[in-house]
Tab-separated table of C-alpha atoms in Angstrom:
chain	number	residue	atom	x	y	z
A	19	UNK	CA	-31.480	90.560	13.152
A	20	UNK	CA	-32.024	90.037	16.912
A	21	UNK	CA	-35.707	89.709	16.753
A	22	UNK	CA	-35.172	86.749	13.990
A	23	UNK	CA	-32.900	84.917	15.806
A	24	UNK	CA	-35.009	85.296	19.229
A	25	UNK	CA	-38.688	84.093	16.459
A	26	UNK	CA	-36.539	81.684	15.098
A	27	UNK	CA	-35.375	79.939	18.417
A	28	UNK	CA	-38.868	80.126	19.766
A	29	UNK	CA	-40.118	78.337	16.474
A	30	UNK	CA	-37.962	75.684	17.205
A	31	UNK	CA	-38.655	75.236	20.544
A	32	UNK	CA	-42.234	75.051	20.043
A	33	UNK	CA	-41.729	72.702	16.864
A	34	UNK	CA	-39.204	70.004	18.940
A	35	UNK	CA	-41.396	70.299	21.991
A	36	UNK	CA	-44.901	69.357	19.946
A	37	UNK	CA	-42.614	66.487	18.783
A	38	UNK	CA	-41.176	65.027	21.854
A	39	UNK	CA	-45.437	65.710	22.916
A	40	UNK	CA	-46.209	63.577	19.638
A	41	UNK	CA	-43.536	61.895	18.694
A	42	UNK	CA	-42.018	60.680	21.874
A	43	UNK	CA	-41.707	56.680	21.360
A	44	UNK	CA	-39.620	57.556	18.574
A	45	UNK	CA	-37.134	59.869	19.513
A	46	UNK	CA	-33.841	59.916	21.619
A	47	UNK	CA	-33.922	62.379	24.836
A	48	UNK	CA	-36.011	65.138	25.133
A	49	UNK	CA	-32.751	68.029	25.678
A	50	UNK	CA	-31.030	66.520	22.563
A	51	UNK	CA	-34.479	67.030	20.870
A	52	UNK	CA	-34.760	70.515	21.711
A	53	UNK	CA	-31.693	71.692	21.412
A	54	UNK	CA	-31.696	69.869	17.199
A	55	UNK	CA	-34.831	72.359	16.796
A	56	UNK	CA	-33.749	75.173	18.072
A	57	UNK	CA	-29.793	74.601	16.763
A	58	UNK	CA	-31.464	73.926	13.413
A	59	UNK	CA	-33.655	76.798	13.053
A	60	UNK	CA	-31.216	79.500	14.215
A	61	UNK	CA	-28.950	77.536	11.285
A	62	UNK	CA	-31.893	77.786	8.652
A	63	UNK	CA	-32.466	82.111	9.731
A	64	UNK	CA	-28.853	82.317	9.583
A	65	UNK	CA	-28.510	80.868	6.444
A	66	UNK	CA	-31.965	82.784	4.667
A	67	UNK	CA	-30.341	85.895	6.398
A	68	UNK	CA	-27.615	85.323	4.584
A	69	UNK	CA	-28.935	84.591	0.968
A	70	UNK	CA	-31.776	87.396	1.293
A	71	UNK	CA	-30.246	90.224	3.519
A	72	UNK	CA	-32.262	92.263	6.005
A	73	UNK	CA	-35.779	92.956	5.211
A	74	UNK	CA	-37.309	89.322	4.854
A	75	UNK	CA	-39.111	88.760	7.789
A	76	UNK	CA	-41.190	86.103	7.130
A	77	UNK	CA	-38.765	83.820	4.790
A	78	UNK	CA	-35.938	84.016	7.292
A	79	UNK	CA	-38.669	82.458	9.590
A	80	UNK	CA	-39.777	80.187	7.046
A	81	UNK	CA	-36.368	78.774	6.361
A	82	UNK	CA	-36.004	78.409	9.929
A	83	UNK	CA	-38.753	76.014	10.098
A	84	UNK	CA	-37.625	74.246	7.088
A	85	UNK	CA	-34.665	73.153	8.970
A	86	UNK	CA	-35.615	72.771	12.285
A	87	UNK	CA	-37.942	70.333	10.610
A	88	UNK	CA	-35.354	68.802	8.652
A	89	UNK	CA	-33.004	68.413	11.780
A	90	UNK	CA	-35.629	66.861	13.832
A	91	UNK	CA	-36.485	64.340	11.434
A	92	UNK	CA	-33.162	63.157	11.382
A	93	UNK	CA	-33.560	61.793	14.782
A	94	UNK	CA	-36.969	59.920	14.137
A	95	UNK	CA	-36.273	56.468	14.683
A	96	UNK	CA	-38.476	53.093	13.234
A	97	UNK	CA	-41.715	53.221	14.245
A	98	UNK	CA	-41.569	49.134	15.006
A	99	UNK	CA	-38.790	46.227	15.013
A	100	UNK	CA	-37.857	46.215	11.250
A	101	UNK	CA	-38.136	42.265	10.403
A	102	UNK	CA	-35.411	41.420	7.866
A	103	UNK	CA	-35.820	38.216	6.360
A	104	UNK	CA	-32.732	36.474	4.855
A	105	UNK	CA	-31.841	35.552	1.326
A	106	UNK	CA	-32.557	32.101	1.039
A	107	UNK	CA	-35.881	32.623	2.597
């Protein structure tokens, strides 16, 4: 169980840090970032741990991902100024 929460925090580390690199007009601060990734993937191991048990490698890592992903995207912000027009335009 130790050496899937240590993969699973380096996945997310390495998946928030290639966003801040990519994505870094549209996301908040880059400790908040990686702290989301790695926060969500230890969540998304703990969570596959659960469901599967020991054994499962490679979908405890997977779910990790998932999640981390998921959590990061959640922070993604408009890419431009969103023009609203108004009704009686």
């Amino acid at each position: 169980m130790l050496l899937e929460a240590l993969s699973s925090a380096i996945l997310g580390l390495a998946l928030s840090w290639a966003a801040t690199h990519r994505l870094a007009h549209r996301l908040p601060a880059r400790p908040l970032v990686l702290s989301t990734g790695v926060a969500g993937a230890l969540f998304g191991a703990f969570v596959m741990h659960s469901a599967l048990e020991a054994g499962h490698l490679l979908m405890v890592l997977l779910g990790a991902v998932i999640v981390s992903v998921a959590s990061l995207s959640l922070l993604l912000r408009p890419a431009g100024r969103l023009r609203r027009r108004s009704a009686t335009a």
